Short mmCIF file of C-alpha atoms in Angstrom, two decimals:
data_model
loop_
_atom_site.label_atom_id
_atom_site.label_comp_id
_atom_site.label_asym_id
_atom_site.label_seq_id
_atom_site.Cartn_x
_atom_site.Cartn_y
_atom_site.Cartn_z
CA MET A 1230 35.37 18.21 -41.58
CA LYS A 1231 38.32 15.85 -41.64
CA GLY A 1232 39.51 13.37 -39.20
CA TYR A 1233 41.62 10.24 -38.78
CA VAL A 1234 39.47 7.06 -39.14
CA PHE A 1235 40.14 3.78 -38.29
CA HIS A 1236 38.88 1.16 -40.93
CA GLY A 1237 40.27 -2.12 -39.23
CA PRO A 1238 43.60 -3.58 -38.14
CA GLY A 1239 46.33 -1.83 -40.13
CA GLN A 1240 44.07 0.43 -41.83
CA GLY A 1241 43.57 4.11 -41.13
CA ALA A 1242 43.03 7.32 -43.30
CA TRP A 1243 42.64 11.26 -42.96
CA GLU A 1244 39.43 11.66 -44.60
CA GLU A 1245 35.94 13.53 -44.63
CA VAL A 1246 33.87 12.64 -41.66
CA ALA A 1247 30.50 14.47 -40.57
CA ASP A 1248 30.79 17.48 -38.51
CA PRO A 1249 30.25 16.85 -34.78
CA ASP A 1250 27.04 18.22 -33.21
CA LEU A 1251 25.68 18.58 -29.75
CA GLN A 1252 23.89 15.37 -28.55
CA GLU A 1253 23.65 16.01 -25.08
CA ALA A 1254 23.06 19.07 -22.73
CA THR A 1255 26.29 18.33 -21.01
CA ASP A 1256 28.37 18.32 -24.49
CA ALA A 1257 30.89 20.91 -25.78
CA ILE A 1258 32.18 21.09 -29.33
CA VAL A 1259 35.83 21.85 -29.45
CA ARG A 1260 37.97 23.19 -32.36
CA VAL A 1261 41.20 21.29 -32.44
CA ASP A 1262 44.21 23.46 -32.17
CA ALA A 1263 46.82 20.79 -31.19
CA VAL A 1264 46.46 17.08 -31.10
CA THR A 1265 48.93 14.12 -30.38
CA ILE A 1266 49.20 10.31 -31.05
CA CYS A 1267 49.54 7.98 -28.41
CA GLY A 1268 50.82 4.48 -28.04
CA THR A 1269 47.51 3.18 -27.45
CA ASP A 1270 46.25 4.65 -31.07
CA LEU A 1271 49.19 2.17 -32.46
CA HIS A 1272 47.59 -0.75 -30.24
CA ILE A 1273 44.18 -0.02 -31.91
CA LEU A 1274 45.51 0.09 -35.29
CA LYS A 1275 47.26 -3.25 -34.64
CA GLY A 1276 43.83 -4.56 -33.61
CA ASP A 1277 44.69 -5.05 -30.15
CA VAL A 1278 41.48 -3.04 -28.79
CA SER A 1279 38.67 -4.95 -30.19
CA GLU A 1280 35.99 -2.60 -28.77
CA VAL A 1281 37.07 -0.14 -31.35
CA ARG A 1282 34.67 -0.13 -34.36
CA PRO A 1283 35.80 0.71 -37.90
CA GLY A 1284 34.63 4.05 -38.84
CA THR A 1285 35.64 5.58 -35.49
CA VAL A 1286 37.87 9.04 -35.48
CA LEU A 1287 40.79 8.07 -33.06
CA GLY A 1288 42.53 10.25 -30.76
CA HIS A 1289 41.92 10.92 -27.04
CA GLU A 1290 44.31 14.17 -26.36
CA ALA A 1291 43.90 17.66 -27.63
CA VAL A 1292 44.21 21.33 -27.01
CA GLY A 1293 41.50 23.57 -28.60
CA GLU A 1294 38.78 26.44 -28.21
CA ILE A 1295 35.14 25.68 -27.30
CA VAL A 1296 32.98 26.82 -30.00
CA GLU A 1297 29.53 25.66 -28.66
CA VAL A 1298 28.22 24.18 -25.47
CA GLY A 1299 25.23 22.37 -24.26
CA SER A 1300 22.61 23.96 -21.95
CA ASP A 1301 23.70 22.39 -18.70
CA VAL A 1302 27.69 23.18 -19.37
CA ARG A 1303 28.72 25.81 -16.57
CA SER A 1304 32.29 25.51 -16.19
CA VAL A 1305 33.35 26.83 -19.83
CA ARG A 1306 31.96 28.86 -22.69
CA PRO A 1307 32.50 29.55 -26.28
CA GLY A 1308 36.18 31.12 -26.78
CA ASP A 1309 37.67 29.34 -23.78
CA ARG A 1310 40.93 27.69 -24.73
CA VAL A 1311 40.92 24.22 -23.10
CA LEU A 1312 42.61 21.08 -22.52
CA VAL A 1313 40.55 18.10 -23.58
CA SER A 1314 41.22 15.05 -21.31
CA CYS A 1315 41.64 11.73 -22.30
CA ILE A 1316 38.84 10.52 -19.71
CA SER A 1317 35.54 11.91 -19.52
CA ALA A 1318 33.47 11.76 -16.17
CA CYS A 1319 30.00 11.72 -15.50
CA GLY A 1320 30.56 13.10 -12.15
CA ARG A 1321 27.45 11.01 -10.52
CA CYS A 1322 28.19 7.49 -10.45
CA ARG A 1323 30.05 5.53 -7.76
CA TYR A 1324 33.56 5.56 -9.44
CA CYS A 1325 33.50 9.38 -10.48
CA ARG A 1326 32.45 10.26 -6.69
CA GLU A 1327 35.57 8.24 -5.45
CA ALA A 1328 37.58 10.37 -8.33
CA MET A 1329 38.12 6.94 -10.37
CA TYR A 1330 36.97 8.83 -13.52
CA GLY A 1331 38.61 6.04 -15.61
CA GLN A 1332 35.94 3.43 -14.36
CA CYS A 1333 33.08 5.76 -14.98
CA ARG A 1334 29.65 3.80 -15.34
CA GLY A 1335 27.62 6.76 -16.44
CA GLY A 1336 28.72 6.91 -19.89
CA GLY A 1337 32.14 8.30 -19.35
CA GLY A 1338 35.71 6.54 -18.98
CA TRP A 1339 38.10 6.31 -21.88
CA ILE A 1340 35.56 6.95 -24.63
CA LEU A 1341 37.19 9.33 -27.07
CA GLY A 1342 38.70 7.53 -29.98
CA HIS A 1343 37.50 4.30 -28.47
CA LEU A 1344 33.66 4.04 -28.05
CA VAL A 1345 32.82 7.61 -29.65
CA ASN A 1346 34.68 9.74 -32.09
CA GLY A 1347 37.85 11.18 -30.87
CA THR A 1348 40.34 14.12 -31.14
CA GLN A 1349 42.28 13.57 -34.18
CA ALA A 1350 40.08 15.90 -36.26
CA GLU A 1351 39.46 19.38 -36.77
CA TYR A 1352 36.51 19.42 -34.42
CA VAL A 1353 35.56 17.02 -31.70
CA ARG A 1354 32.38 16.55 -29.49
CA VAL A 1355 33.38 16.27 -25.65
CA PRO A 1356 30.81 14.59 -23.47
CA PHE A 1357 30.32 15.73 -19.84
CA ALA A 1358 32.54 18.89 -20.65
CA ASP A 1359 32.31 20.26 -17.05
CA LEU A 1360 34.44 17.44 -15.67
CA SER A 1361 36.07 16.69 -19.15
CA VAL A 1362 37.78 19.76 -20.17
CA HIS A 1363 40.06 21.94 -18.32
CA ALA A 1364 40.50 25.68 -18.85
CA LEU A 1365 44.15 26.53 -19.89
CA PRO A 1366 46.18 29.56 -18.51
CA GLY A 1367 47.88 31.61 -21.28
CA SER A 1368 51.41 30.96 -19.89
CA VAL A 1369 50.79 27.07 -20.76
CA GLY A 1370 51.30 26.61 -24.69
CA ASN A 1371 49.97 24.16 -26.95
CA GLU A 1372 52.83 21.65 -27.02
CA ASP A 1373 53.06 21.61 -23.12
CA ALA A 1374 49.30 21.47 -22.53
CA VAL A 1375 48.55 18.60 -24.95
CA LEU A 1376 50.89 16.28 -23.25
CA LEU A 1377 48.70 16.67 -20.05
CA ALA A 1378 45.82 15.30 -21.69
CA ASP A 1379 47.23 11.59 -21.04
CA ILE A 1380 50.81 10.70 -20.79
CA PHE A 1381 51.66 12.73 -17.75
CA PRO A 1382 48.67 12.00 -15.57
CA THR A 1383 49.08 8.28 -16.87
CA ALA A 1384 52.65 8.39 -15.72
CA TYR A 1385 52.19 10.02 -12.50
CA GLU A 1386 48.89 8.23 -11.35
CA VAL A 1387 49.40 4.69 -12.88
CA GLY A 1388 53.10 4.45 -12.43
CA VAL A 1389 54.57 6.88 -9.56
CA LEU A 1390 51.59 7.09 -7.28
CA ASN A 1391 50.46 3.51 -7.80
CA GLY A 1392 54.14 2.47 -7.19
CA HIS A 1393 54.29 4.46 -3.96
CA VAL A 1394 57.54 6.10 -5.00
CA ARG A 1395 59.00 7.59 -1.82
CA PRO A 1396 62.23 9.54 -0.76
CA GLY A 1397 65.23 7.33 -1.08
CA ASP A 1398 63.70 4.74 -3.17
CA THR A 1399 65.55 3.05 -6.06
CA VAL A 1400 62.91 3.50 -8.99
CA VAL A 1401 63.34 1.44 -12.39
CA VAL A 1402 61.29 2.50 -15.21
CA VAL A 1403 61.26 -0.25 -18.02
CA GLY A 1404 60.29 1.50 -21.37
CA ALA A 1405 61.85 4.98 -22.02
CA GLY A 1406 59.06 5.98 -24.68
CA PRO A 1407 56.79 8.99 -23.94
CA ILE A 1408 54.89 7.41 -20.89
CA GLY A 1409 58.45 5.98 -19.29
CA LEU A 1410 60.03 9.28 -19.82
CA ALA A 1411 57.02 11.12 -18.23
CA ALA A 1412 57.24 8.45 -15.16
CA ILE A 1413 61.07 9.54 -14.77
CA ALA A 1414 60.27 13.28 -14.79
CA THR A 1415 57.44 12.69 -12.20
CA ALA A 1416 59.01 10.26 -9.88
CA GLN A 1417 61.64 12.83 -9.34
CA LEU A 1418 59.00 14.99 -7.30
CA PHE A 1419 59.20 12.36 -4.66
CA ALA A 1420 63.07 12.65 -4.32
CA PRO A 1421 64.06 8.88 -4.78
CA GLU A 1422 67.60 8.23 -4.42
CA ARG A 1423 68.04 7.29 -8.01
CA VAL A 1424 65.98 6.52 -11.19
CA VAL A 1425 67.29 3.90 -13.90
CA ALA A 1426 65.80 3.82 -17.24
CA VAL A 1427 65.68 0.53 -19.20
CA ASP A 1428 65.08 0.21 -22.98
CA VAL A 1429 66.64 -1.11 -26.25
CA ALA A 1430 66.76 2.23 -28.19
CA ALA A 1431 70.01 4.29 -27.44
CA PRO A 1432 68.07 7.63 -28.25
CA ARG A 1433 65.46 6.98 -25.75
CA LEU A 1434 68.02 6.07 -23.17
CA GLU A 1435 69.94 9.33 -23.84
CA ALA A 1436 66.48 11.25 -23.47
CA ALA A 1437 65.84 9.39 -20.15
CA ARG A 1438 69.43 10.97 -18.99
CA LYS A 1439 68.44 14.21 -19.96
CA LEU A 1440 65.17 14.09 -17.97
CA GLY A 1441 66.99 12.92 -14.74
CA ALA A 1442 67.79 9.16 -14.90
CA GLU A 1443 70.84 8.51 -13.12
CA ALA A 1444 71.57 5.30 -14.75
CA VAL A 1445 70.39 3.42 -17.79
CA ALA A 1446 70.72 -0.22 -19.07
CA ASP A 1447 69.93 -1.81 -22.33
CA ALA A 1448 66.95 -4.04 -21.84
CA SER A 1449 69.12 -6.69 -23.95
CA GLU A 1450 72.18 -6.62 -21.65
CA ALA A 1451 70.75 -8.49 -18.35
CA PRO A 1452 69.60 -5.00 -16.40
CA GLU A 1453 68.89 -7.39 -13.51
CA GLN A 1454 72.37 -7.60 -12.60
CA LEU A 1455 72.78 -3.63 -12.80
CA ILE A 1456 70.03 -3.20 -10.37
CA ALA A 1457 71.36 -5.76 -8.14
CA ASP A 1458 74.85 -4.13 -8.17
CA LEU A 1459 73.15 -0.92 -7.25
CA THR A 1460 71.21 -2.08 -4.46
CA ASP A 1461 73.60 -4.51 -2.82
CA GLY A 1462 71.54 -7.31 -4.20
CA LEU A 1463 68.24 -6.17 -2.75
CA GLY A 1464 66.35 -4.98 -5.86
CA ALA A 1465 64.47 -1.94 -6.69
CA ASP A 1466 61.58 -0.51 -4.41
CA VAL A 1467 59.70 0.42 -7.52
CA VAL A 1468 59.45 -1.09 -11.07
CA ILE A 1469 57.31 0.83 -13.45
CA GLU A 1470 56.29 -1.13 -16.64
CA ALA A 1471 55.90 1.11 -19.51
CA VAL A 1472 55.98 -1.16 -22.66
CA GLY A 1473 53.02 -3.59 -22.60
CA VAL A 1474 54.68 -6.87 -23.59
CA PRO A 1475 55.08 -9.96 -21.41
CA GLU A 1476 58.74 -10.00 -21.54
CA THR A 1477 59.12 -6.58 -20.20
CA PHE A 1478 56.38 -7.37 -17.40
CA GLU A 1479 58.37 -10.36 -16.41
CA LEU A 1480 61.58 -8.44 -16.37
CA CYS A 1481 60.03 -6.06 -13.78
CA THR A 1482 58.92 -8.83 -11.53
CA ARG A 1483 62.59 -10.18 -11.65
CA MET A 1484 63.96 -6.66 -10.44
CA VAL A 1485 61.67 -5.55 -7.59
CA ARG A 1486 62.81 -6.19 -4.13
CA PRO A 1487 60.95 -8.03 -1.54
CA GLY A 1488 58.12 -5.67 -0.30
CA GLY A 1489 58.51 -3.58 -3.23
CA HIS A 1490 56.01 -2.36 -5.96
CA VAL A 1491 55.45 -3.20 -9.60
CA ALA A 1492 53.27 -0.75 -11.11
CA ASN A 1493 52.04 -1.64 -14.61
CA VAL A 1494 51.29 1.02 -17.07
CA GLY A 1495 51.83 -0.62 -20.44
CA VAL A 1496 48.93 -1.67 -22.72
CA HIS A 1497 49.04 -5.44 -23.13
CA GLY A 1498 47.67 -7.23 -26.08
CA LYS A 1499 48.98 -10.56 -25.26
CA PRO A 1500 48.93 -12.78 -21.91
CA ALA A 1501 51.92 -12.36 -19.52
CA THR A 1502 52.86 -15.13 -17.05
CA LEU A 1503 52.62 -14.22 -13.47
CA HIS A 1504 55.63 -16.16 -11.68
CA LEU A 1505 53.85 -16.85 -8.42
CA GLU A 1506 56.04 -19.65 -7.73
CA ASP A 1507 58.70 -16.95 -7.19
CA LEU A 1508 56.70 -13.97 -6.11
CA TRP A 1509 54.21 -15.51 -3.58
CA ILE A 1510 56.79 -15.46 -0.62
CA LYS A 1511 58.19 -11.82 -1.51
CA ASN A 1512 55.52 -9.38 -0.41
CA VAL A 1513 55.40 -7.74 -3.80
CA THR A 1514 52.51 -5.42 -4.66
CA ILE A 1515 51.68 -5.41 -8.21
CA THR A 1516 49.09 -2.77 -9.40
CA THR A 1517 47.39 -2.20 -12.83
CA GLY A 1518 45.25 1.00 -14.03
CA LEU A 1519 43.68 3.05 -16.50
CA VAL A 1520 44.31 6.69 -15.58
CA ASP A 1521 41.67 8.71 -13.92
CA THR A 1522 42.96 12.13 -14.55
CA HIS A 1523 42.14 13.45 -11.14
CA SER A 1524 45.96 14.83 -11.04
CA THR A 1525 45.18 16.89 -14.14
CA PRO A 1526 44.64 20.30 -12.29
CA THR A 1527 47.77 19.81 -10.24
CA LEU A 1528 49.86 18.94 -13.03
CA LEU A 1529 48.60 21.97 -14.95
CA ARG A 1530 49.48 24.17 -12.14
CA MET A 1531 53.03 22.73 -12.16
CA ALA A 1532 53.41 23.09 -15.90
CA ALA A 1533 52.33 26.82 -15.45
CA ALA A 1534 55.23 27.34 -12.81
CA GLY A 1535 57.70 25.61 -15.22
CA ARG A 1536 58.07 22.56 -13.05
CA LEU A 1537 57.57 19.91 -15.80
CA PRO A 1538 59.36 19.30 -18.73
CA THR A 1539 56.62 18.66 -20.92
CA SER A 1540 57.54 19.88 -24.33
CA GLN A 1541 61.02 18.32 -24.15
CA LEU A 1542 59.38 15.28 -25.14
CA VAL A 1543 58.08 16.63 -28.31
CA THR A 1544 60.33 15.83 -31.29
CA HIS A 1545 58.24 16.20 -34.26
CA GLY A 1546 55.74 18.66 -35.42
CA PHE A 1547 53.06 18.51 -38.20
CA PRO A 1548 50.07 20.37 -39.78
CA LEU A 1549 46.76 18.39 -39.06
CA ASP A 1550 46.35 17.44 -42.73
CA ARG A 1551 49.69 15.34 -42.51
CA MET A 1552 48.05 12.98 -39.97
CA GLU A 1553 49.00 9.87 -42.02
CA GLU A 1554 52.81 11.09 -42.33
CA ALA A 1555 52.73 11.65 -38.47
CA TYR A 1556 51.37 8.24 -37.84
CA GLU A 1557 53.96 6.65 -39.95
CA VAL A 1558 56.96 8.74 -38.14
CA PHE A 1559 55.55 7.87 -34.67
CA SER A 1560 54.94 4.02 -35.50
CA ARG A 1561 58.66 3.76 -36.53
CA ALA A 1562 60.02 5.46 -33.41
CA GLY A 1563 63.03 3.11 -33.57
CA ASP A 1564 64.14 4.73 -36.89
CA THR A 1565 63.03 8.06 -36.73
CA GLY A 1566 63.90 8.99 -33.03
CA ALA A 1567 60.16 10.09 -32.52
CA LEU A 1568 59.12 10.76 -28.84
CA LYS A 1569 55.88 12.76 -29.17
CA VAL A 1570 54.61 14.20 -32.29
CA VAL A 1571 52.18 17.23 -32.18
CA LEU A 1572 49.89 18.30 -34.86
CA GLY A 1573 48.30 21.43 -35.50
CA GLY A 1574 48.86 25.28 -36.09
CA PRO A 1575 50.65 27.54 -34.02
CA GLN A 1576 49.11 28.76 -30.85
CA ARG A 1577 46.81 32.18 -31.36
CA GLU A 1578 47.69 35.20 -29.29
CA VAL A 1579 44.76 35.43 -26.92
CA VAL A 1580 43.16 38.94 -27.40
CA PRO A 1581 41.25 40.36 -24.27
CA VAL A 1582 37.61 41.39 -24.89
CA PRO A 1583 37.22 44.90 -23.41
CA THR A 1584 34.15 45.26 -21.13
CA ALA A 1585 32.04 48.00 -20.67
#
């Protein structure tokens, strides 16, 4: 088969790789029908994630069809259409028992496209299939479903839930890329008074408005003043960092009110300064996190009910064999206007199998 292989910082290629096979009785093999590219994949290509070894197939989000399962898999069978989660869960360790699947110590966590071959390929081996894939209802299309593998659970759990968004809050989302836009969409489930988006790219700010941001601000034009004006000088109740650079993290800590929350979602490749000389007295809570995907079943139900604007974030589509072009388009989002790119063929009609 073919897959997108990481060969070191700045080097990746769509090339022939070995077909996956079952290695454990809890594995499943999935034929990939739709896959997307994540900002984390770009961080890997830059060399920010040192654990990823050259020769690894990247990708941790996919929709596809089960083609083979190990003898211990009970929840899915060949022919099932599934969502492949970005997080794998052994289901037995302390963290999995606490629904902190991202911190799994039994061989799971974020492993696809990180520690083992990932989803940006024609087929993928999914460890711990019973807890790591989700059967999809026919009403949820591939473009909608694939965004529930990572960006929506990440934005919702690490941004909105960790940030303790409540009714009447002022919520600021710094970074209106895919994760930030998903945070804007899911924050509104909690009826905040207003959501404000901060970014440097006008097209992304416009996308934020379409997804419900009441106000937008150019990050280069002192957004702190706008937040102060909107809150009578108090500051935002919740600030969600969705970029992953020192400047944006420090901006978040300047905009939060005393007693407020800063929820860091961005993947950081460099140290950021924590200004405790200013923050120690403000009762500010700062959270970090890797998504656990415990919310995926809930988000899937909401998507099936039409309550999540998932496919609105998809701006570009490609067949799988144009993976390198898709990476180029996604990596130059400022020029191309890319939010999410989805690769794969059209969704096939599901034909019921007659029963005797």
